[in-house]
PDB file of C-alpha atoms in Angstrom:
ATOM      1  CA  MET A  19     158.913  44.041  60.667  1.00  0.00           C
ATOM      2  CA  GLU A  20     156.462  43.134  57.926  1.00  0.00           C
ATOM      3  CA  THR A  21     153.507  43.596  60.328  1.00  0.00           C
ATOM      4  CA  ARG A  22     154.679  47.101  61.197  1.00  0.00           C
ATOM      5  CA  ALA A  23     154.894  47.996  57.488  1.00  0.00           C
ATOM      6  CA  ASN A  24     151.292  46.846  56.993  1.00  0.00           C
ATOM      7  CA  PHE A  25     150.124  49.076  59.831  1.00  0.00           C
ATOM      8  CA  VAL A  26     151.905  52.086  58.303  1.00  0.00           C
ATOM      9  CA  LEU A  27     150.334  51.420  54.932  1.00  0.00           C
ATOM     10  CA  ILE A  28     146.866  51.075  56.383  1.00  0.00           C
ATOM     11  CA  GLY A  29     147.258  54.283  58.413  1.00  0.00           C
ATOM     12  CA  SER A  30     148.514  56.229  55.399  1.00  0.00           C
ATOM     13  CA  PHE A  31     145.615  55.007  53.291  1.00  0.00           C
ATOM     14  CA  THR A  32     143.104  55.983  56.007  1.00  0.00           C
ATOM     15  CA  LEU A  33     144.536  59.496  56.299  1.00  0.00           C
ATOM     16  CA  ALA A  34     144.471  59.901  52.519  1.00  0.00           C
ATOM     17  CA  VAL A  35     140.798  58.887  52.383  1.00  0.00           C
ATOM     18  CA  ILE A  36     139.905  61.353  55.171  1.00  0.00           C
ATOM     19  CA  ALA A  37     141.784  64.198  53.447  1.00  0.00           C
ATOM     20  CA  ALA A  38     140.086  63.412  50.140  1.00  0.00           C
ATOM     21  CA  ALA A  39     136.661  63.466  51.832  1.00  0.00           C
ATOM     22  CA  PHE A  40     137.336  66.872  53.425  1.00  0.00           C
ATOM     23  CA  GLY A  41     138.607  68.226  50.126  1.00  0.00           C
ATOM     24  CA  PHE A  42     135.493  67.028  48.312  1.00  0.00           C
ATOM     25  CA  VAL A  43     133.203  68.624  50.902  1.00  0.00           C
ATOM     26  CA  LEU A  44     135.034  71.972  50.669  1.00  0.00           C
ATOM     27  CA  TRP A  45     135.018  71.869  46.871  1.00  0.00           C
ATOM     28  CA  PHE A  46     131.320  71.039  46.745  1.00  0.00           C
ATOM     29  CA  GLN A  47     130.491  73.807  49.218  1.00  0.00           C
ATOM     30  CA  SER A  48     132.498  76.402  47.303  1.00  0.00           C
ATOM     31  CA  LEU A  49     130.903  75.275  44.050  1.00  0.00           C
ATOM     32  CA  HIS A  50     127.432  75.519  45.586  1.00  0.00           C
ATOM     33  CA  THR A  51     128.197  78.969  46.977  1.00  0.00           C
ATOM     34  CA  THR A  52     129.544  80.156  43.650  1.00  0.00           C
ATOM     35  CA  LYS A  53     126.463  78.944  41.841  1.00  0.00           C
ATOM     36  CA  ALA A  54     124.081  80.393  44.466  1.00  0.00           C
ATOM     37  CA  ARG A  55     125.536  83.929  44.316  1.00  0.00           C
ATOM     38  CA  SER A  56     126.653  86.257  41.605  1.00  0.00           C
ATOM     39  CA  PRO A  57     128.400  89.642  41.605  1.00  0.00           C
ATOM     40  CA  LEU A  58     126.527  92.936  41.546  1.00  0.00           C
ATOM     41  CA  ARG A  59     128.162  96.314  41.074  1.00  0.00           C
ATOM     42  CA  ILE A  60     126.522  99.325  42.722  1.00  0.00           C
ATOM     43  CA  ILE A  61     127.545 102.888  41.921  1.00  0.00           C
ATOM     44  CA  PHE A  62     127.015 105.803  44.322  1.00  0.00           C
ATOM     45  CA  GLU A  63     127.143 109.241  42.730  1.00  0.00           C
ATOM     46  CA  GLY A  64     128.195 110.919  45.939  1.00  0.00           C
ATOM     47  CA  PRO A  65     129.337 109.949  49.450  1.00  0.00           C
ATOM     48  CA  ALA A  66     128.553 106.500  50.866  1.00  0.00           C
ATOM     49  CA  ALA A  67     129.270 107.148  54.536  1.00  0.00           C
ATOM     50  CA  GLY A  68     129.507 104.054  56.716  1.00  0.00           C
ATOM     51  CA  LEU A  69     129.733 101.552  53.836  1.00  0.00           C
ATOM     52  CA  ARG A  70     132.550  99.035  54.272  1.00  0.00           C
ATOM     53  CA  ASN A  71     133.593  95.518  53.384  1.00  0.00           C
ATOM     54  CA  GLY A  72     131.363  92.867  54.902  1.00  0.00           C
ATOM     55  CA  GLY A  73     128.338  95.146  55.024  1.00  0.00           C
ATOM     56  CA  SER A  74     124.916  93.685  54.342  1.00  0.00           C
ATOM     57  CA  VAL A  75     122.971  93.912  51.110  1.00  0.00           C
ATOM     58  CA  ASN A  76     119.237  93.904  51.905  1.00  0.00           C
ATOM     59  CA  PHE A  77     116.294  93.607  49.545  1.00  0.00           C
ATOM     60  CA  ASN A  78     113.097  94.935  51.130  1.00  0.00           C
ATOM     61  CA  GLY A  79     114.739  94.456  54.542  1.00  0.00           C
ATOM     62  CA  ILE A  80     115.891  90.854  53.874  1.00  0.00           C
ATOM     63  CA  ARG A  81     119.586  90.064  53.642  1.00  0.00           C
ATOM     64  CA  ILE A  82     120.482  88.691  50.209  1.00  0.00           C
ATOM     65  CA  GLY A  83     124.240  89.260  50.123  1.00  0.00           C
ATOM     66  CA  GLU A  84     127.224  91.172  51.398  1.00  0.00           C
ATOM     67  CA  VAL A  85     129.647  93.821  50.229  1.00  0.00           C
ATOM     68  CA  MET A  86     132.944  92.408  48.976  1.00  0.00           C
ATOM     69  CA  SER A  87     134.817  95.652  48.173  1.00  0.00           C
ATOM     70  CA  VAL A  88     134.353  99.413  48.247  1.00  0.00           C
ATOM     71  CA  LYS A  89     136.531 101.749  46.228  1.00  0.00           C
ATOM     72  CA  LEU A  90     136.611 105.285  44.817  1.00  0.00           C
ATOM     73  CA  ASP A  91     136.205 105.522  41.057  1.00  0.00           C
ATOM     74  CA  ASN A  92     136.715 109.299  41.120  1.00  0.00           C
ATOM     75  CA  PRO A  93     136.517 111.991  43.824  1.00  0.00           C
ATOM     76  CA  ARG A  94     132.692 112.046  43.608  1.00  0.00           C
ATOM     77  CA  ARG A  95     131.919 108.426  42.804  1.00  0.00           C
ATOM     78  CA  VAL A  96     131.957 105.321  45.003  1.00  0.00           C
ATOM     79  CA  VAL A  97     131.781 101.835  43.497  1.00  0.00           C
ATOM     80  CA  ALA A  98     130.809  98.847  45.635  1.00  0.00           C
ATOM     81  CA  LEU A  99     131.045  95.241  44.513  1.00  0.00           C
ATOM     82  CA  ALA A 100     128.661  92.840  46.257  1.00  0.00           C
ATOM     83  CA  MET A 101     127.786  89.159  46.033  1.00  0.00           C
ATOM     84  CA  VAL A 102     124.017  88.638  46.001  1.00  0.00           C
ATOM     85  CA  GLU A 103     121.778  85.602  45.712  1.00  0.00           C
ATOM     86  CA  ASN A 104     120.799  84.606  42.205  1.00  0.00           C
ATOM     87  CA  ASN A 105     117.128  84.247  43.108  1.00  0.00           C
ATOM     88  CA  ALA A 106     116.879  87.879  44.274  1.00  0.00           C
ATOM     89  CA  PRO A 107     114.201  89.642  42.151  1.00  0.00           C
ATOM     90  CA  LEU A 108     116.440  92.455  40.938  1.00  0.00           C
ATOM     91  CA  ARG A 109     115.188  94.629  38.071  1.00  0.00           C
ATOM     92  CA  LYS A 110     116.429  97.621  36.155  1.00  0.00           C
ATOM     93  CA  ASP A 111     114.149  99.947  38.132  1.00  0.00           C
ATOM     94  CA  THR A 112     115.182  98.583  41.549  1.00  0.00           C
ATOM     95  CA  LEU A 113     115.871 101.492  43.911  1.00  0.00           C
ATOM     96  CA  VAL A 114     119.282 101.579  45.581  1.00  0.00           C
ATOM     97  CA  GLY A 115     120.103 103.417  48.793  1.00  0.00           C
ATOM     98  CA  LEU A 116     121.759 103.127  52.204  1.00  0.00           C
ATOM     99  CA  GLU A 117     120.250 102.186  55.539  1.00  0.00           C
ATOM    100  CA  PHE A 118     121.806 102.438  58.977  1.00  0.00           C
ATOM    101  CA  GLN A 119     121.445 100.418  62.162  1.00  0.00           C
ATOM    102  CA  GLY A 120     121.306 103.260  64.666  1.00  0.00           C
ATOM    103  CA  LEU A 121     123.209 106.491  64.479  1.00  0.00           C
ATOM    104  CA  THR A 122     126.651 104.882  64.655  1.00  0.00           C
ATOM    105  CA  GLY A 123     125.903 101.558  62.965  1.00  0.00           C
ATOM    106  CA  VAL A 124     127.506 100.206  59.820  1.00  0.00           C
ATOM    107  CA  ALA A 125     125.711 101.201  56.641  1.00  0.00           C
ATOM    108  CA  ALA A 126     124.032  98.536  54.523  1.00  0.00           C
ATOM    109  CA  ILE A 127     123.042  98.677  50.876  1.00  0.00           C
ATOM    110  CA  SER A 128     119.272  98.847  50.603  1.00  0.00           C
ATOM    111  CA  LEU A 129     117.503  97.509  47.500  1.00  0.00           C
ATOM    112  CA  LYS A 130     113.778  98.142  47.123  1.00  0.00           C
ATOM    113  CA  GLY A 131     110.935  97.688  44.700  1.00  0.00           C
ATOM    114  CA  GLY A 132     110.975  97.107  41.001  1.00  0.00           C
ATOM    115  CA  GLU A 133     108.250  95.979  38.627  1.00  0.00           C
ATOM    116  CA  GLU A 134     108.022  92.302  37.701  1.00  0.00           C
ATOM    117  CA  ALA A 135     107.624  93.186  34.045  1.00  0.00           C
ATOM    118  CA  ALA A 136     110.651  95.499  34.077  1.00  0.00           C
ATOM    119  CA  PRO A 137     113.799  94.342  32.225  1.00  0.00           C
ATOM    120  CA  ALA A 138     116.691  92.682  34.011  1.00  0.00           C
ATOM    121  CA  VAL A 139     119.577  94.576  35.534  1.00  0.00           C
ATOM    122  CA  PRO A 140     121.811  95.979  32.791  1.00  0.00           C
ATOM    123  CA  LEU A 141     125.319  94.593  32.435  1.00  0.00           C
ATOM    124  CA  ASP A 142     128.525  96.580  32.715  1.00  0.00           C
ATOM    125  CA  GLU A 143     131.375  96.386  30.218  1.00  0.00           C
ATOM    126  CA  ASP A 144     132.842  93.347  31.961  1.00  0.00           C
ATOM    127  CA  GLY A 145     129.479  91.541  32.084  1.00  0.00           C
ATOM    128  CA  VAL A 146     128.723  92.306  35.764  1.00  0.00           C
ATOM    129  CA  PRO A 147     125.200  93.640  36.487  1.00  0.00           C
ATOM    130  CA  VAL A 148     125.303  97.260  37.622  1.00  0.00           C
ATOM    131  CA  LEU A 149     122.842  99.486  39.471  1.00  0.00           C
ATOM    132  CA  THR A 150     123.191 103.177  40.251  1.00  0.00           C
ATOM    133  CA  ALA A 151     122.015 104.588  43.559  1.00  0.00           C
ATOM    134  CA  ASP A 152     119.580 107.497  43.615  1.00  0.00           C
ATOM    135  CA  PRO A 153     121.494 110.628  44.726  1.00  0.00           C
ATOM    136  CA  ASN A 154     118.320 112.161  46.141  1.00  0.00           C
ATOM    137  CA  ALA A 155     117.709 109.155  48.366  1.00  0.00           C
ATOM    138  CA  LEU A 156     121.278 109.289  49.670  1.00  0.00           C
ATOM    139  CA  GLN A 157     120.916 112.997  50.275  1.00  0.00           C
ATOM    140  CA  ASP A 158     117.659 112.403  52.146  1.00  0.00           C
ATOM    141  CA  VAL A 159     119.344 109.839  54.416  1.00  0.00           C
ATOM    142  CA  THR A 160     122.259 112.189  55.051  1.00  0.00           C
ATOM    143  CA  GLU A 161     119.939 115.076  55.766  1.00  0.00           C
ATOM    144  CA  ALA A 162     117.865 112.932  58.124  1.00  0.00           C
ATOM    145  CA  ILE A 163     120.966 111.893  60.069  1.00  0.00           C
ATOM    146  CA  ARG A 164     122.210 115.452  60.172  1.00  0.00           C
ATOM    147  CA  GLY A 165     118.797 116.705  61.316  1.00  0.00           C
ATOM    148  CA  THR A 166     118.625 114.056  64.043  1.00  0.00           C
ATOM    149  CA  LEU A 167     122.054 114.990  65.340  1.00  0.00           C
ATOM    150  CA  GLN A 168     121.116 118.662  65.293  1.00  0.00           C
ATOM    151  CA  ASN A 169     117.952 117.959  67.262  1.00  0.00           C
ATOM    152  CA  ILE A 170     119.919 116.007  69.859  1.00  0.00           C
ATOM    153  CA  ASN A 171     122.450 118.825  70.084  1.00  0.00           C
ATOM    154  CA  ARG A 172     119.638 121.356  70.483  1.00  0.00           C
ATOM    155  CA  VAL A 173     117.960 119.330  73.245  1.00  0.00           C
ATOM    156  CA  VAL A 174     121.249 118.993  75.113  1.00  0.00           C
ATOM    157  CA  ALA A 175     121.984 122.718  74.702  1.00  0.00           C
ATOM    158  CA  ASP A 176     118.526 123.762  75.906  1.00  0.00           C
ATOM    159  CA  ASN A 177     118.753 121.513  78.952  1.00  0.00           C
ATOM    160  CA  GLN A 178     122.405 122.037  79.699  1.00  0.00           C
ATOM    161  CA  GLN A 179     121.798 123.306  83.228  1.00  0.00           C
ATOM    162  CA  ALA A 180     119.381 120.447  83.988  1.00  0.00           C
ATOM    163  CA  VAL A 181     121.854 117.894  82.676  1.00  0.00           C
ATOM    164  CA  LYS A 182     124.589 119.533  84.729  1.00  0.00           C
ATOM    165  CA  ASN A 183     122.430 119.441  87.875  1.00  0.00           C
ATOM    166  CA  SER A 184     121.545 115.805  87.256  1.00  0.00           C
ATOM    167  CA  LEU A 185     125.200 114.896  86.915  1.00  0.00           C
ATOM    168  CA  HIS A 186     126.007 116.859  90.068  1.00  0.00           C
ATOM    169  CA  ASN A 187     123.211 115.093  91.980  1.00  0.00           C
ATOM    170  CA  LEU A 188     124.456 111.747  90.725  1.00  0.00           C
ATOM    171  CA  GLU A 189     127.952 112.600  91.881  1.00  0.00           C
ATOM    172  CA  THR A 190     126.639 113.665  95.296  1.00  0.00           C
ATOM    173  CA  PHE A 191     124.639 110.474  95.618  1.00  0.00           C
ATOM    174  CA  THR A 192     127.600 108.270  94.728  1.00  0.00           C
ATOM    175  CA  SER A 193     129.793 110.200  97.170  1.00  0.00           C
ATOM    176  CA  SER A 194     127.202 109.716  99.920  1.00  0.00           C
ATOM    177  CA  LEU A 195     127.104 106.010  99.164  1.00  0.00           C
ATOM    178  CA  ALA A 196     130.874 105.858  99.370  1.00  0.00           C
ATOM    179  CA  ARG A 197     130.892 107.652 102.747  1.00  0.00           C
ATOM    180  CA  ASN A 198     128.167 105.459 104.195  1.00  0.00           C
ATOM    181  CA  ALA A 199     129.378 102.194 102.759  1.00  0.00           C
ATOM    182  CA  GLN A 200     130.090 100.764 106.223  1.00  0.00           C
ATOM    183  CA  LYS A 201     126.655 101.768 107.514  1.00  0.00           C
ATOM    184  CA  ILE A 202     125.005 100.241 104.488  1.00  0.00           C
ATOM    185  CA  ASP A 203     126.946  97.036 105.083  1.00  0.00           C
ATOM    186  CA  ASP A 204     125.786  97.026 108.728  1.00  0.00           C
ATOM    187  CA  VAL A 205     122.181  97.575 107.664  1.00  0.00           C
ATOM    188  CA  MET A 206     122.430  94.753 105.163  1.00  0.00           C
ATOM    189  CA  LEU A 207     123.886  92.487 107.876  1.00  0.00           C
ATOM    190  CA  LYS A 208     120.952  93.356 110.135  1.00  0.00           C
ATOM    191  CA  VAL A 209     118.541  92.692 107.314  1.00  0.00           C
ATOM    192  CA  ASP A 210     120.210  89.334 106.767  1.00  0.00           C
ATOM    193  CA  GLY A 211     119.825  88.599 110.501  1.00  0.00           C
ATOM    194  CA  VAL A 212     116.148  89.538 110.429  1.00  0.00           C
ATOM    195  CA  MET A 213     115.616  87.392 107.368  1.00  0.00           C
ATOM    196  CA  GLY A 214     117.356  84.495 109.134  1.00  0.00           C
ATOM    197  CA  LYS A 215     115.079  84.898 112.161  1.00  0.00           C
ATOM    198  CA  ALA A 216     112.068  85.071 109.864  1.00  0.00           C
ATOM    199  CA  ASP A 217     113.190  81.861 108.210  1.00  0.00           C
ATOM    200  CA  SER A 218     113.570  80.201 111.620  1.00  0.00           C
ATOM    201  CA  LEU A 219     110.120  81.445 112.662  1.00  0.00           C
ATOM    202  CA  MET A 220     108.556  80.137 109.484  1.00  0.00           C
ATOM    203  CA  LEU A 221     110.330  76.820 110.013  1.00  0.00           C
ATOM    204  CA  GLY A 222     108.948  76.664 113.579  1.00  0.00           C
ATOM    205  CA  LEU A 223     105.457  77.484 112.366  1.00  0.00           C
ATOM    206  CA  ASN A 224     105.796  74.859 109.706  1.00  0.00           C
ATOM    207  CA  THR A 225     106.859  72.331 112.313  1.00  0.00           C
ATOM    208  CA  LEU A 226     103.983  73.397 114.577  1.00  0.00           C
ATOM    209  CA  ALA A 227     101.364  73.243 111.844  1.00  0.00           C
ATOM    210  CA  GLY A 228     102.807  70.474 109.734  1.00  0.00           C
ATOM    211  CA  GLY A 229     105.365  67.856 110.576  1.00  0.00           C
ATOM    212  CA  LYS A 230     105.481  64.164 109.928  1.00  0.00           C
ATOM    213  CA  ASP A 231     102.634  63.257 112.345  1.00  0.00           C
ATOM    214  CA  GLY A 232     100.376  66.179 111.560  1.00  0.00           C
ATOM    215  CA  GLY A 233     102.122  68.786 113.716  1.00  0.00           C
ATOM    216  CA  GLU A 234     101.781  69.868 117.319  1.00  0.00           C
ATOM    217  CA  LEU A 235      99.019  72.335 116.478  1.00  0.00           C
ATOM    218  CA  PHE A 236      97.037  69.627 114.729  1.00  0.00           C
ATOM    219  CA  LEU A 237      97.422  67.263 117.685  1.00  0.00           C
ATOM    220  CA  THR A 238      96.366  69.990 120.126  1.00  0.00           C
ATOM    221  CA  VAL A 239      93.259  70.830 118.105  1.00  0.00           C
ATOM    222  CA  LYS A 240      92.458  67.134 117.848  1.00  0.00           C
ATOM    223  CA  SER A 241      92.722  66.731 121.646  1.00  0.00           C
ATOM    224  CA  ILE A 242      90.470  69.747 122.229  1.00  0.00           C
ATOM    225  CA  ARG A 243      87.930  68.356 119.811  1.00  0.00           C
ATOM    226  CA  GLU A 244      87.927  64.950 121.528  1.00  0.00           C
ATOM    227  CA  LEU A 245      87.514  66.662 124.937  1.00  0.00           C
ATOM    228  CA  ALA A 246      84.590  68.707 123.589  1.00  0.00           C
ATOM    229  CA  GLU A 247      82.922  65.597 122.193  1.00  0.00           C
ATOM    230  CA  ASP A 248      83.365  63.754 125.523  1.00  0.00           C
ATOM    231  CA  PHE A 249      81.957  66.740 127.411  1.00  0.00           C
ATOM    232  CA  ASP A 250      79.033  66.866 125.007  1.00  0.00           C
ATOM    233  CA  LYS A 251      78.270  63.193 125.659  1.00  0.00           C
ATOM    234  CA  ARG A 252      78.555  63.579 129.462  1.00  0.00           C
ATOM    235  CA  SER A 253      76.446  66.748 129.506  1.00  0.00           C
ATOM    236  CA  GLY A 254      73.822  64.962 127.420  1.00  0.00           C
ATOM    237  CA  ALA A 255      73.607  62.132 129.920  1.00  0.00           C
ATOM    238  CA  LEU A 256      73.523  64.599 132.834  1.00  0.00           C
ATOM    239  CA  MET A 257      70.698  66.564 131.233  1.00  0.00           C
ATOM    240  CA  ALA A 258      68.750  63.341 130.639  1.00  0.00           C
ATOM    241  CA  ASP A 259      69.137  62.434 134.339  1.00  0.00           C
ATOM    242  CA  GLY A 260      68.072  65.967 135.320  1.00  0.00           C
ATOM    243  CA  ARG A 261      64.996  65.723 133.131  1.00  0.00           C
ATOM    244  CA  ARG A 262      64.032  62.422 134.761  1.00  0.00           C
ATOM    245  CA  THR A 263      64.567  63.889 138.269  1.00  0.00           C
ATOM    246  CA  LEU A 264      62.480  66.959 137.417  1.00  0.00           C
ATOM    247  CA  GLY A 265      59.766  64.660 136.093  1.00  0.00           C
ATOM    248  CA  ASP A 266      59.682  62.721 139.343  1.00  0.00           C
ATOM    249  CA  ILE A 267      59.521  65.939 141.399  1.00  0.00           C
ATOM    250  CA  SER A 268      56.742  67.263 139.181  1.00  0.00           C
ATOM    251  CA  ARG A 269      54.695  64.079 139.623  1.00  0.00           C
ATOM    252  CA  ALA A 270      55.195  64.207 143.419  1.00  0.00           C
ATOM    253  CA  VAL A 271      54.043  67.819 143.574  1.00  0.00           C
ATOM    254  CA  ASN A 272      50.965  66.997 141.499  1.00  0.00           C
ATOM    255  CA  ASN A 273      50.067  64.067 143.788  1.00  0.00           C
ATOM    256  CA  LEU A 274      50.478  66.312 146.849  1.00  0.00           C
ATOM    257  CA  ASP A 275      48.267  68.932 145.307  1.00  0.00           C
ATOM    258  CA  ARG A 276      45.505  66.423 144.529  1.00  0.00           C
ATOM    259  CA  ASN A 277      45.649  64.578 147.900  1.00  0.00           C
ATOM    260  CA  PRO A 278      47.482  66.574 150.573  1.00  0.00           C
ATOM    261  CA  THR A 279      46.170  64.326 153.443  1.00  0.00           C
ATOM    262  CA  ARG A 280      48.129  61.490 152.093  1.00  0.00           C
ATOM    263  CA  LEU A 281      51.241  63.277 153.294  1.00  0.00           C
ATOM    264  CA  LEU A 282      49.740  63.624 156.860  1.00  0.00           C
ATOM    265  CA  PHE A 283      47.746  60.425 157.393  1.00  0.00           C
ATOM    266  CA  GLY A 284      49.262  58.086 154.932  1.00  0.00           C
ATOM    267  CA  ALA A 285      47.681  56.220 152.117  1.00  0.00           C
ATOM    268  CA  GLY A 286      45.266  54.128 154.349  1.00  0.00           C
ATOM    269  CA  ASN A 287      43.492  57.033 156.225  1.00  0.00           C
ATOM    270  CA  SER A 288      43.097  59.356 153.394  1.00  0.00           C
ATOM    271  CA  SER A 289      39.471  58.230 152.677  1.00  0.00           C
ATOM    272  CA  THR A 290      37.933  58.982 156.181  1.00  0.00           C
ATOM    273  CA  PRO A 291      38.326  62.726 156.294  1.00  0.00           C
ATOM    274  CA  ALA A 292      37.255  62.920 152.746  1.00  0.00           C
ATOM    275  CA  ALA A 293      34.085  60.891 153.434  1.00  0.00           C
ATOM    276  CA  ALA A 294      33.303  62.950 156.552  1.00  0.00           C
ATOM    277  CA  SER A 295      33.663  66.110 154.666  1.00  0.00           C
ATOM    278  CA  ALA A 296      31.424  64.663 151.993  1.00  0.00           C
ATOM    279  CA  SER A 297      28.600  63.634 154.556  1.00  0.00           C
ATOM    280  CA  THR A 298      28.556  66.967 156.376  1.00  0.00           C
ATOM    281  CA  PRO A 299      25.939  69.248 154.773  1.00  0.00           C
ATOM    282  CA  THR A 300      27.105  72.562 153.623  1.00  0.00           C
ATOM    283  CA  PRO A 301      25.081  75.465 155.156  1.00  0.00           C
ATOM    284  CA  PRO A 302      23.303  77.690 152.659  1.00  0.00           C
ATOM    285  CA  PRO A 303      24.721  81.064 152.138  1.00  0.00           C
ATOM    286  CA  ALA A 304      23.180  83.919 154.142  1.00  0.00           C
ATOM    287  CA  ALA A 305      20.706  86.187 152.398  1.00  0.00           C
ATOM    288  CA  PRO A 306      21.798  89.742 151.962  1.00  0.00           C
ATOM    289  CA  ALA A 307      20.249  92.271 154.374  1.00  0.00           C
ATOM    290  CA  THR A 308      17.561  94.547 153.037  1.00  0.00           C
ATOM    291  CA  PRO A 309      18.131  98.211 153.766  1.00  0.00           C
ATOM    292  CA  ARG A 310      15.507 100.061 155.822  1.00  0.00           C
ATOM    293  CA  ARG A 311      13.505 102.862 154.321  1.00  0.00           C
ATOM    294  CA  GLN A 312      13.540 106.095 156.199  1.00  0.00           C
TER     295      GLN A 312
END
């Protein structure tokens, strides 16, 4: 029983320490946030279309805070309270306006410019800094949005028939797709079949050209190359034998041309006819006949 009481005490103490740590972190974060930001009141002398709670406050395009509340001070005056960073270089001559993200986006407070030597932002009666938006700038933004919408309306009006035809063509196309859905599915099935056959063909070619042992094509080319090399060696030997045979025939023909009697009488009797022919005197050539004179 005493051991169980010790466990309960230890668990309660652990939970208390964890809760205290979370509370300290939240308190420190809220204190840091409070010190890092301060309130800023912005007055719009006219409409502030699109401005709402949670909207951004941008200085030269960089977010420095957010809108905390928007209220009407009178029928022609809108007052917005924002929390902005303390290090934002706000001055008395800082320009205030609205900027939009697209035609239907939420409006954001836009702060721009200001001289470094200009005085700080003036304080309101309750000590909150206050800036007043330029009515001309707000009017310019409103006029720009209105002009853009008018231009879009004019473009749509001028091309009403073209837009109508495009929509009609789109409707016809979608209807045709709906009617031919089965045919399209059949075509896609055939395409899938063709792609499957192409994959099989590529796999066969890969097996033929590649494979673990070099592929059937590689082995075939290797066999043809070995056959060509063997044929080259055999033809070389055959040509060498042919050259030797032709040499022997050439020498035999030359010997026959120099001593043809050797073929008839043999090698032993070849000298007798030659000697006889050498001892027999050769008759002198006959003198040419002299023509008679008439």
